């Protein structure tokens, strides 16, 4: 995805004010009525409409006139809000090249004033699994904040909280620097995704290190759930760094053993295919004839701590409720077999959605005085704000 941050320079304080107004409106509108945006932004002399046009030109907003004159944020618009906030906090000052495209994220290099380069991960939940988002509608429909904005923000918050907690427990993860909206800033990992590595000096040692991490995670009450050659980084000295945490679950999850085994199997499969490593199937097989066989850990024989998620994560700003919300969304991604059925469901849901939107039209009053105050404090995050307040 193209991220032309030069546009950032040409956007005025009013542009950001209107962009933030759209973001607020999206809490209870998929498409925010122009009139509501104008009311929230309260720019003088009907300035909002001119600004909306400019934001549309830069593709920060999407216009939808099918039911009423309305707008929604694009990913780019949301990116800019997060970037602007983090730049104003002094976290970084420039955005460089794209270094990764994940299934549900875009990763860029960013640099601060000292020239330190970091990684910026922009979460895009719903990009590949919009259907899954829809299939969760029943669960989420009563949440006014439900949307890809909400899910992407939760994914970022969870990733940041996990990275921080894991780092504090000595796991080899990037350093969690900061987080805003759907955006996580972390230290840059010097190395390559493991999938790109064709040869290793010490495959056995690397395997043991990696499996050791899976086991130690479980001892801390956690399962990565997407532990594979794409989410392991390795450097020239064969040091390992683990990345990508939004899907992690607790060892007390009802499918914990299956997730644990799946993580282990992924690594074993990769090592046996690429580095010809052979494996013992059972850790208790003392009569194994191949002495060099690596050992496969068993979930049941790990001494697991519990409470890590509840205690440490809520301490770092990620609540149990948010954990449940995102888990409900992530764990049940539709299989390709279900596609036809899903498509039918989707059509039905689209019809339902139209009805929902009509309901939502009557909801504009939900935006109350405290929302507007919050909005003002958001806007005051912009350095160049001259303290002009809406009446
Ligand atoms: P996704 O959740 O979309 O899979 P990841 O966090 O796995 O996203 O990142 C996708 C890719 O971006 C990784 O495979 C890696 O190449 C690169 N990447 C992610 N984080 C970093 C980082 N901190 N330093 C260097 N490269 C990174
Ligand atoms: Mg990944």
Short mmCIF file of C-alpha atoms and ligand atoms in Angstrom, two decimals:
data_model
loop_
_atom_site.label_atom_id
_atom_site.label_comp_id
_atom_site.label_asym_id
_atom_site.label_seq_id
_atom_site.Cartn_x
_atom_site.Cartn_y
_atom_site.Cartn_z
CA UNK A 1 0.00 0.00 0.00
CA UNK A 2 1.29 3.42 -0.92
CA UNK A 3 1.83 5.77 1.95
CA UNK A 4 2.76 9.17 0.63
CA UNK A 5 3.65 10.97 3.82
CA UNK A 6 4.58 14.10 1.90
CA UNK A 7 0.90 14.86 1.93
CA UNK A 8 1.23 15.18 5.70
CA UNK A 9 3.20 18.36 5.22
CA UNK A 10 0.50 20.01 3.18
CA UNK A 11 -2.30 19.22 5.56
CA UNK A 12 -3.36 22.08 7.75
CA UNK A 13 -4.64 22.15 11.29
CA UNK A 14 -8.19 22.38 9.90
CA UNK A 15 -7.62 19.33 7.72
CA UNK A 16 -6.70 17.32 10.79
CA UNK A 17 -9.56 18.75 12.72
CA UNK A 18 -12.06 17.55 10.11
CA UNK A 19 -10.28 14.20 9.74
CA UNK A 20 -10.55 13.70 13.51
CA UNK A 21 -14.21 14.70 13.38
CA UNK A 22 -14.85 11.93 10.83
CA UNK A 23 -13.02 9.47 13.08
CA UNK A 24 -15.25 10.41 15.99
CA UNK A 25 -18.37 10.16 13.88
CA UNK A 26 -17.35 6.63 12.88
CA UNK A 27 -17.90 5.45 16.42
CA UNK A 28 -21.55 5.14 15.63
CA UNK A 29 -21.73 5.56 11.86
CA UNK A 30 -20.14 3.46 9.16
CA UNK A 31 -20.68 6.49 6.92
CA UNK A 32 -20.64 9.78 8.80
CA UNK A 33 -23.17 12.36 7.55
CA UNK A 34 -21.41 15.49 6.25
CA UNK A 35 -23.67 17.59 8.38
CA UNK A 36 -22.55 15.77 11.54
CA UNK A 37 -18.88 16.19 10.57
CA UNK A 38 -19.51 19.89 10.18
CA UNK A 39 -21.18 20.03 13.58
CA UNK A 40 -18.30 18.26 15.33
CA UNK A 41 -15.50 20.11 13.58
CA UNK A 42 -17.22 23.50 14.02
CA UNK A 43 -15.01 25.31 11.56
CA UNK A 44 -15.99 28.90 10.90
CA UNK A 45 -17.87 30.00 7.77
CA UNK A 46 -18.79 26.51 6.60
CA UNK A 47 -15.09 25.73 6.13
CA UNK A 48 -15.70 22.02 6.74
CA UNK A 49 -17.01 21.38 3.23
CA UNK A 50 -13.94 22.84 1.56
CA UNK A 51 -11.70 20.78 3.82
CA UNK A 52 -13.69 17.60 3.11
CA UNK A 53 -13.03 18.12 -0.58
CA UNK A 54 -9.31 18.46 0.04
CA UNK A 55 -9.20 15.31 2.21
CA UNK A 56 -11.11 13.44 -0.46
CA UNK A 57 -8.61 14.56 -3.08
CA UNK A 58 -5.77 13.11 -0.99
CA UNK A 59 -7.74 9.86 -0.52
CA UNK A 60 -7.86 10.25 3.24
CA UNK A 61 -11.63 9.97 3.09
CA UNK A 62 -14.09 8.01 1.05
CA UNK A 63 -17.30 9.69 -0.07
CA UNK A 64 -20.55 7.77 -0.01
CA UNK A 65 -23.67 9.48 -1.28
CA UNK A 66 -25.81 6.38 -1.69
CA UNK A 67 -28.06 7.05 1.27
CA UNK A 68 -27.06 10.51 2.37
CA UNK A 69 -24.10 12.78 1.83
CA UNK A 70 -21.50 11.08 4.00
CA UNK A 71 -17.85 10.17 4.48
CA UNK A 72 -15.71 7.53 6.12
CA UNK A 73 -12.00 7.33 6.85
CA UNK A 74 -9.83 5.32 4.48
CA UNK A 75 -6.92 3.31 5.87
CA UNK A 76 -4.74 6.15 4.69
CA UNK A 77 -6.79 8.68 6.62
CA UNK A 78 -6.52 6.56 9.76
CA UNK A 79 -2.77 6.10 9.13
CA UNK A 80 -2.32 9.85 8.98
CA UNK A 81 -4.13 10.44 12.26
CA UNK A 82 -1.91 7.89 14.01
CA UNK A 83 1.27 9.14 12.34
CA UNK A 84 0.51 12.77 13.13
CA UNK A 85 -0.12 11.94 16.79
CA UNK A 86 3.10 9.94 17.12
CA UNK A 87 5.13 12.59 15.29
CA UNK A 88 3.75 15.22 17.65
CA UNK A 89 4.73 13.06 20.62
CA UNK A 90 8.27 13.06 19.26
CA UNK A 91 8.34 9.29 18.74
CA UNK A 92 9.58 9.63 15.16
CA UNK A 93 9.92 12.38 12.59
CA UNK A 94 10.02 10.68 9.21
CA UNK A 95 8.62 7.67 7.43
CA UNK A 96 10.82 5.64 5.10
CA UNK A 97 10.44 2.59 2.92
CA UNK A 98 8.02 -0.26 3.37
CA UNK A 99 9.80 -3.30 4.84
CA UNK A 100 6.99 -5.75 5.13
CA UNK A 101 3.54 -6.62 3.96
CA UNK A 102 1.89 -9.02 6.33
CA UNK A 103 -1.47 -10.71 5.97
CA UNK A 104 -3.07 -8.01 7.99
CA UNK A 105 -0.55 -5.24 8.28
CA UNK A 106 1.86 -2.93 6.50
CA UNK A 107 5.29 -2.34 8.00
CA UNK A 108 7.42 0.73 7.35
CA UNK A 109 10.71 2.08 8.55
CA UNK A 110 10.48 5.29 10.55
CA UNK A 111 13.28 7.44 11.98
CA UNK A 112 13.49 9.84 14.88
CA UNK A 113 15.49 13.08 15.14
CA UNK A 114 18.63 11.18 16.20
CA UNK A 115 18.45 9.08 13.06
CA UNK A 116 17.45 5.93 14.96
CA UNK A 117 15.45 3.72 12.63
CA UNK A 118 12.45 1.85 14.02
CA UNK A 119 9.66 -0.28 12.59
CA UNK A 120 6.08 0.99 12.31
CA UNK A 121 3.38 -1.65 12.01
CA UNK A 122 0.00 -0.46 10.75
CA UNK A 123 -2.65 -3.04 11.54
CA UNK A 124 -5.26 -3.71 8.91
CA UNK A 125 -7.66 -6.16 10.43
CA UNK A 126 -10.43 -6.92 8.07
CA UNK A 127 -8.30 -6.46 4.98
CA UNK A 128 -8.22 -10.16 4.20
CA UNK A 129 -10.98 -11.28 6.47
CA UNK A 130 -13.72 -8.78 6.04
CA UNK A 131 -16.08 -11.71 5.89
CA UNK A 132 -14.93 -12.90 9.23
CA UNK A 133 -15.63 -9.43 10.56
CA UNK A 134 -19.11 -9.68 9.16
CA UNK A 135 -19.66 -13.13 10.55
CA UNK A 136 -18.96 -11.62 13.94
CA UNK A 137 -21.64 -9.04 13.48
CA UNK A 138 -24.06 -10.84 15.71
CA UNK A 139 -21.63 -10.72 18.52
CA UNK A 140 -20.51 -7.20 17.83
CA UNK A 141 -23.63 -5.58 16.49
CA UNK A 142 -24.53 -3.97 19.78
CA UNK A 143 -21.17 -2.37 20.05
CA UNK A 144 -21.35 1.15 18.75
CA UNK A 145 -17.60 1.15 18.20
CA UNK A 146 -17.53 -1.96 16.06
CA UNK A 147 -15.68 -1.56 12.78
CA UNK A 148 -12.35 -2.30 11.16
CA UNK A 149 -11.13 0.76 13.03
CA UNK A 150 -12.00 -0.85 16.34
CA UNK A 151 -10.51 -4.23 15.43
CA UNK A 152 -7.31 -2.77 14.01
CA UNK A 153 -6.91 -0.62 17.08
CA UNK A 154 -7.44 -3.62 19.36
CA UNK A 155 -4.89 -5.65 17.41
CA UNK A 156 -2.32 -2.88 17.81
CA UNK A 157 -3.06 -2.43 21.50
CA UNK A 158 -2.79 -6.15 22.11
CA UNK A 159 0.43 -6.45 20.14
CA UNK A 160 1.97 -3.55 22.01
CA UNK A 161 0.92 -4.87 25.42
CA UNK A 162 2.23 -8.37 24.68
CA UNK A 163 5.50 -7.15 23.25
CA UNK A 164 6.11 -5.05 26.33
CA UNK A 165 5.25 -7.82 28.77
CA UNK A 166 7.30 -10.40 26.86
CA UNK A 167 10.26 -8.09 26.72
CA UNK A 168 10.07 -7.55 30.47
CA UNK A 169 10.21 -11.32 30.91
CA UNK A 170 13.34 -11.61 28.81
CA UNK A 171 11.83 -13.00 25.62
CA UNK A 172 13.61 -12.11 22.37
CA UNK A 173 11.05 -9.69 20.93
CA UNK A 174 11.38 -6.19 19.47
CA UNK A 175 11.42 -3.32 21.93
CA UNK A 176 7.89 -1.89 22.18
CA UNK A 177 8.29 1.87 21.74
CA UNK A 178 4.81 3.35 21.47
CA UNK A 179 1.34 2.74 20.16
CA UNK A 180 -1.49 4.90 18.82
CA UNK A 181 -4.74 3.83 17.19
CA UNK A 182 -3.85 0.90 14.85
CA UNK A 183 -0.15 1.71 14.79
CA UNK A 184 2.68 0.12 16.80
CA UNK A 185 6.21 1.49 16.88
CA UNK A 186 8.92 -1.00 17.79
CA UNK A 187 12.64 -1.40 17.41
CA UNK A 188 13.85 -2.58 14.04
CA UNK A 189 14.95 -6.21 14.00
CA UNK A 190 18.30 -6.60 12.26
CA UNK A 191 17.95 -9.85 10.45
CA UNK A 192 15.75 -11.67 8.00
CA UNK A 193 12.50 -13.52 8.19
CA UNK A 194 13.48 -17.14 8.84
CA UNK A 195 11.62 -18.22 5.71
CA UNK A 196 14.37 -16.58 3.62
CA UNK A 197 17.17 -18.57 5.25
CA UNK A 198 18.41 -21.52 3.20
CA UNK A 199 21.32 -22.64 5.38
CA UNK A 200 22.26 -22.60 9.03
CA UNK A 201 25.61 -23.06 10.77
CA UNK A 202 23.96 -24.80 13.72
CA UNK A 203 20.49 -26.02 12.83
CA UNK A 204 20.19 -28.08 16.03
CA UNK A 205 21.03 -25.16 18.26
CA UNK A 206 18.66 -22.86 16.41
CA UNK A 207 15.89 -25.44 16.61
CA UNK A 208 16.40 -25.86 20.33
CA UNK A 209 16.35 -22.10 20.83
CA UNK A 210 13.11 -21.77 18.91
CA UNK A 211 11.34 -24.69 20.55
CA UNK A 212 12.69 -23.45 23.87
CA UNK A 213 10.79 -20.21 23.26
CA UNK A 214 7.52 -22.04 22.60
CA UNK A 215 7.97 -23.98 25.82
CA UNK A 216 8.96 -20.94 27.87
CA UNK A 217 5.96 -19.03 26.51
CA UNK A 218 3.70 -21.83 27.69
CA UNK A 219 5.44 -21.84 31.08
CA UNK A 220 4.46 -18.18 31.25
CA UNK A 221 0.89 -19.08 30.34
CA UNK A 222 1.01 -18.10 26.67
CA UNK A 223 0.76 -19.58 23.20
CA UNK A 224 1.85 -17.58 20.16
CA UNK A 225 -0.64 -19.24 17.76
CA UNK A 226 1.12 -18.14 14.59
CA UNK A 227 4.57 -19.43 15.35
CA UNK A 228 6.17 -20.10 11.99
CA UNK A 229 9.05 -19.17 9.70
CA UNK A 230 7.34 -15.89 8.78
CA UNK A 231 7.15 -14.63 12.34
CA UNK A 232 10.65 -15.59 13.40
CA UNK A 233 13.52 -13.29 12.47
CA UNK A 234 17.11 -14.48 12.48
CA UNK A 235 20.38 -12.53 12.12
CA UNK A 236 23.83 -13.47 10.81
CA UNK A 237 24.86 -14.76 14.25
CA UNK A 238 21.75 -16.93 14.27
CA UNK A 239 20.06 -14.92 17.01
CA UNK A 240 16.30 -15.26 17.05
CA UNK A 241 13.61 -12.59 17.45
CA UNK A 242 9.92 -13.40 17.61
CA UNK A 243 7.38 -10.99 16.11
CA UNK A 244 3.64 -10.73 15.45
CA UNK A 245 1.53 -11.11 18.59
CA UNK A 246 -2.11 -10.10 18.00
CA UNK A 247 -3.38 -13.69 17.95
CA UNK A 248 -1.70 -14.97 21.14
CA UNK A 249 -3.86 -16.84 23.63
CA UNK A 250 -3.65 -18.09 27.18
CA UNK A 251 -2.75 -21.70 28.03
CA UNK A 252 -6.15 -21.87 29.66
CA UNK A 253 -7.87 -21.34 26.31
CA UNK A 254 -10.14 -24.28 25.50
CA UNK A 255 -8.12 -25.05 22.35
CA UNK A 256 -4.76 -24.33 23.95
CA UNK A 257 -3.27 -27.76 23.37
CA UNK A 258 -4.23 -27.74 19.71
CA UNK A 259 -2.68 -24.27 19.23
CA UNK A 260 0.46 -25.31 21.09
CA UNK A 261 0.86 -28.48 19.01
CA UNK A 262 0.25 -26.52 15.83
CA UNK A 263 3.01 -24.04 16.71
CA UNK A 264 5.40 -26.91 17.46
CA UNK A 265 4.44 -28.79 14.28
CA UNK A 266 5.05 -25.71 12.12
CA UNK A 267 8.61 -25.45 13.37
CA UNK A 268 9.27 -29.17 13.11
CA UNK A 269 7.93 -29.29 9.58
CA UNK A 270 10.05 -26.35 8.51
CA UNK A 271 13.24 -27.75 10.07
CA UNK A 272 12.79 -31.22 8.68
CA UNK A 273 12.05 -29.95 5.19
CA UNK A 274 14.66 -27.27 4.95
CA UNK A 275 17.45 -28.46 7.24
CA UNK A 276 16.79 -32.22 7.21
CA UNK A 277 16.45 -32.47 10.94
CA UNK A 278 14.86 -35.63 12.29
CA UNK A 279 12.63 -35.77 15.34
CA UNK A 280 11.63 -37.95 18.20
CA UNK A 281 7.89 -38.13 18.52
CA UNK A 282 7.89 -38.65 22.26
CA UNK A 283 10.05 -36.91 24.85
CA UNK A 284 10.06 -40.09 26.96
CA UNK A 285 11.53 -42.28 24.23
CA UNK A 286 14.79 -43.02 25.99
CA UNK A 287 15.53 -45.99 23.72
CA UNK A 288 15.57 -43.85 20.64
CA UNK A 289 18.29 -45.13 18.32
CA UNK A 290 19.06 -41.82 16.62
CA UNK A 291 20.91 -39.88 19.31
CA UNK A 292 20.81 -36.62 17.43
CA UNK A 293 17.05 -36.60 17.09
CA UNK A 294 15.51 -33.40 18.35
CA UNK A 295 12.81 -33.70 20.98
CA UNK A 296 9.25 -32.61 20.49
CA UNK A 297 7.77 -30.99 23.60
CA UNK A 298 4.38 -32.05 24.91
CA UNK A 299 1.83 -29.58 26.19
CA UNK A 300 0.79 -31.82 29.06
CA UNK A 301 4.29 -32.09 30.49
CA UNK A 302 4.89 -28.33 30.69
CA UNK A 303 4.54 -26.68 34.06
CA UNK A 304 2.33 -23.76 33.16
CA UNK A 305 1.89 -20.55 35.04
CA UNK A 306 -1.50 -18.95 34.84
CA UNK A 307 -2.75 -15.43 35.21
CA UNK A 308 -0.11 -13.86 32.96
CA UNK A 309 -2.69 -12.53 30.57
CA UNK A 310 -5.03 -11.18 33.19
CA UNK A 311 -2.47 -9.57 35.44
CA UNK A 312 0.32 -8.36 33.24
CA UNK A 313 -1.69 -7.39 30.24
CA UNK A 314 -4.34 -5.41 32.00
CA UNK A 315 -1.46 -3.66 33.77
CA UNK A 316 -0.07 -2.69 30.40
CA UNK A 317 -3.38 -1.31 29.14
CA UNK A 318 -5.07 -4.27 27.52
CA UNK A 319 -8.17 -5.40 29.35
CA UNK A 320 -9.62 -8.88 29.61
CA UNK A 321 -12.71 -7.67 27.81
CA UNK A 322 -10.67 -6.36 24.88
CA UNK A 323 -8.78 -9.64 24.84
CA UNK A 324 -12.10 -11.50 24.55
CA UNK A 325 -13.33 -9.18 21.80
CA UNK A 326 -10.33 -9.68 19.58
CA UNK A 327 -10.09 -13.39 20.32
CA UNK A 328 -13.67 -13.91 19.19
CA UNK A 329 -12.79 -12.27 15.93
CA UNK A 330 -9.40 -13.83 15.30
CA UNK A 331 -9.85 -17.44 16.34
CA UNK A 332 -12.51 -18.39 13.82
CA UNK A 333 -11.24 -17.25 10.49
CA UNK A 334 -13.38 -18.90 7.82
CA UNK A 335 -11.86 -21.85 5.97
CA UNK A 336 -11.89 -21.78 2.22
CA UNK A 337 -14.36 -24.72 2.24
CA UNK A 338 -16.96 -22.50 3.76
CA UNK A 339 -16.69 -19.88 1.08
CA UNK A 340 -19.92 -20.47 -0.79
CA UNK A 341 -21.94 -20.54 2.34
CA UNK A 342 -20.18 -17.42 3.54
CA UNK A 343 -21.02 -15.60 0.36
CA UNK A 344 -24.69 -16.32 0.77
CA UNK A 345 -24.51 -15.14 4.33
CA UNK A 346 -22.76 -12.06 3.17
CA UNK A 347 -25.57 -11.12 0.83
CA UNK A 348 -28.09 -11.52 3.58
CA UNK A 349 -25.95 -9.48 5.87
CA UNK A 350 -25.65 -6.72 3.36
CA UNK A 351 -29.40 -6.40 3.32
CA UNK A 352 -29.46 -6.39 7.07
CA UNK A 353 -26.76 -3.80 7.09
CA UNK A 354 -28.89 -1.42 5.11
CA UNK A 355 -31.52 -1.66 7.77
CA UNK A 356 -28.91 -1.13 10.44
CA UNK A 357 -27.67 1.99 8.75
CA UNK A 358 -31.13 3.42 8.81
CA UNK A 359 -31.22 2.82 12.54
CA UNK A 360 -27.90 4.47 12.88
CA UNK A 361 -29.18 7.62 11.24
CA UNK A 362 -31.18 8.30 14.35
CA UNK A 363 -28.12 7.82 16.47
CA UNK A 364 -26.31 11.03 15.73
CA UNK A 365 -27.42 12.38 19.07
CA UNK A 366 -25.23 9.71 20.71
CA UNK A 367 -22.32 12.00 20.21
CA UNK A 368 -22.45 13.96 23.40
CA UNK A 369 -20.68 16.83 25.06
CA UNK A 370 -17.99 14.65 26.57
CA UNK A 371 -17.19 13.31 23.10
CA UNK A 372 -16.72 16.84 21.88
CA UNK A 373 -14.43 17.60 24.80
CA UNK A 374 -12.40 14.50 23.98
CA UNK A 375 -12.27 15.67 20.41
CA UNK A 376 -10.89 19.02 21.48
CA UNK A 377 -8.15 17.39 23.47
CA UNK A 378 -7.30 15.19 20.50
CA UNK A 379 -7.01 18.23 18.31
CA UNK A 380 -4.82 19.99 20.81
CA UNK A 381 -2.31 17.21 20.22
CA UNK A 382 -1.38 18.97 17.04
CA UNK A 383 1.58 21.24 17.73
CA UNK A 384 0.50 23.96 15.39
CA UNK A 385 -2.86 24.35 17.06
CA UNK A 386 -3.42 27.95 18.03
CA UNK A 387 -5.86 27.11 20.82
CA UNK A 388 -8.85 28.11 18.78
CA UNK A 389 -11.78 26.29 20.33
CA UNK A 390 -15.12 25.60 18.76
CA UNK A 391 -18.05 27.49 20.25
P1 LIG B 1 1.54 -9.66 10.01
O1 LIG B 1 0.80 -9.68 11.31
O2 LIG B 1 0.76 -8.89 9.01
O3 LIG B 1 1.99 -11.01 9.56
P2 LIG B 1 4.25 -9.14 10.94
O4 LIG B 1 4.38 -8.49 12.27
O5 LIG B 1 4.49 -10.61 10.89
O6 LIG B 1 2.85 -8.77 10.27
O7 LIG B 1 5.26 -8.40 9.94
C1 LIG B 1 5.31 -8.70 8.56
C2 LIG B 1 6.74 -8.64 8.07
O8 LIG B 1 7.32 -7.34 8.32
C3 LIG B 1 7.66 -9.61 8.80
O9 LIG B 1 7.68 -10.87 8.18
C4 LIG B 1 9.02 -8.92 8.71
O10 LIG B 1 9.63 -9.19 7.47
C5 LIG B 1 8.68 -7.44 8.75
N1 LIG B 1 8.79 -6.90 10.13
C6 LIG B 1 7.82 -6.84 11.05
N2 LIG B 1 8.27 -6.29 12.21
C7 LIG B 1 9.56 -6.00 12.01
C8 LIG B 1 10.59 -5.40 12.82
N3 LIG B 1 10.36 -5.01 14.08
N4 LIG B 1 11.82 -5.24 12.27
C9 LIG B 1 12.07 -5.64 11.00
N5 LIG B 1 11.15 -6.19 10.18
C10 LIG B 1 9.91 -6.38 10.67
MG1 LIG B 2 3.35 -12.23 10.48
#
